[in-house]
XYZ file of C-alpha atoms in Angstrom:
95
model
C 12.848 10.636 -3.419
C 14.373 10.310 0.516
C 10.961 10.146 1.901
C 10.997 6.539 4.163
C 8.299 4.574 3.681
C 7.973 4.038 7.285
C 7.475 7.968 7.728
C 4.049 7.770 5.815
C 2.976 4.097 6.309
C 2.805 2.502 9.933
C 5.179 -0.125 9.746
C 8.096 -2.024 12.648
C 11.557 -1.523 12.248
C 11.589 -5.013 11.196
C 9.622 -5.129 8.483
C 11.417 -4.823 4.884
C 9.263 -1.980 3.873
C 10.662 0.106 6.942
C 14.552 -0.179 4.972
C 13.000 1.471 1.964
C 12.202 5.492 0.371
C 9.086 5.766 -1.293
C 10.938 6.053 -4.651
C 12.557 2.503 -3.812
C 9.290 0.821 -3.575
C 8.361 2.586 -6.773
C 10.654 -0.588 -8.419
C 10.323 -4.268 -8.045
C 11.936 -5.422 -4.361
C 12.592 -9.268 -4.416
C 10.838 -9.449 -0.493
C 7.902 -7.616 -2.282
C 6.502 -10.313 -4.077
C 3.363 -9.213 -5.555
C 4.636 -5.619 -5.885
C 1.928 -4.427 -3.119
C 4.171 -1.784 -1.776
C 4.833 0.035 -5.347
C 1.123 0.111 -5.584
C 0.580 1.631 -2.365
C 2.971 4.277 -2.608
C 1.549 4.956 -6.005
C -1.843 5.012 -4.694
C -0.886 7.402 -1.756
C 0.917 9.400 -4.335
C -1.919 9.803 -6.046
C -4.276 10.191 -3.315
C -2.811 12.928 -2.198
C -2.177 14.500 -5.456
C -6.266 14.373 -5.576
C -6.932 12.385 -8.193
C -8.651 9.679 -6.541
C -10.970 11.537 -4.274
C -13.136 8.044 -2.942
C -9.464 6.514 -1.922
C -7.556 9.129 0.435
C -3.749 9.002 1.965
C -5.705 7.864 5.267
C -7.486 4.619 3.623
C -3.949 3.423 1.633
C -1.980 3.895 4.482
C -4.759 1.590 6.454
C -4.508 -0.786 3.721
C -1.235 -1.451 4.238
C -1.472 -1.387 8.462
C -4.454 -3.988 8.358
C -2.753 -6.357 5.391
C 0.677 -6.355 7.503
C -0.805 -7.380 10.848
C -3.148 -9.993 9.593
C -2.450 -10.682 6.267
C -5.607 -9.680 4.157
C -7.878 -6.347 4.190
C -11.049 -5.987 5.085
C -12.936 -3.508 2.694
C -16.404 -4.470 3.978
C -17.168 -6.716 6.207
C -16.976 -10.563 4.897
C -14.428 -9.714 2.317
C -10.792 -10.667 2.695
C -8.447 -8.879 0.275
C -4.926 -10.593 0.042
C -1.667 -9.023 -1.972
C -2.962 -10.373 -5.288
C -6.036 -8.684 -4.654
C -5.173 -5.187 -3.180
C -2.788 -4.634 -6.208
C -5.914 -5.239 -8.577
C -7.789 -2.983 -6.924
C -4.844 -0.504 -6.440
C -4.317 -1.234 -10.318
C -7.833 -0.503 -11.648
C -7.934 2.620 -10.080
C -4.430 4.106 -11.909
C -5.077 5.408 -15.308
């Protein structure tokens, strides 16, 4: 519940996410607009509980890293995942 965010995913100082636990991001924050970071840390959470064995800690935590220094991630080549579409993703693979 006192883990920092920034401890698991690579993130500046500056960066809202950096302020926050893991169990923070677990609610709405108003600078998280499309609630990307709940479903990240949920993802990792799972991840490295095991239960999504084709998405590990490694691949959410590069999610993140590649969607905060250009904006969108890649998950092949040609395709540009914004917020709205990493939480779908993220989404449809929480039971």
């Amino acid at each position: 519940t006192t883990t920092e965010f920034s401890s698991i995913f690579s993130c500046p100082k500056s960066s809202p996410y950096a302020e926050c636990t893991m169990m923070q991001l677990l609610t709405h924050q108003s600078f998280d607009t499309n609630n990307v970071g709940m479903h990240l840390v949920a993802a990792w959470l799972n991840a490295r509980k095991g239960w999504t064995p084709f998405l590990t800690e490694e691949r959410v935590c590069g999610m993140f890293t590649e969607w905060q220094r250009v904006g969108y991630f890649t998950p092949t080549a040609w395709v540009k995942w914004y917020a709205p579409d990493i939480v779908n993703y993220l989404a449809a693979t929480m039971s």
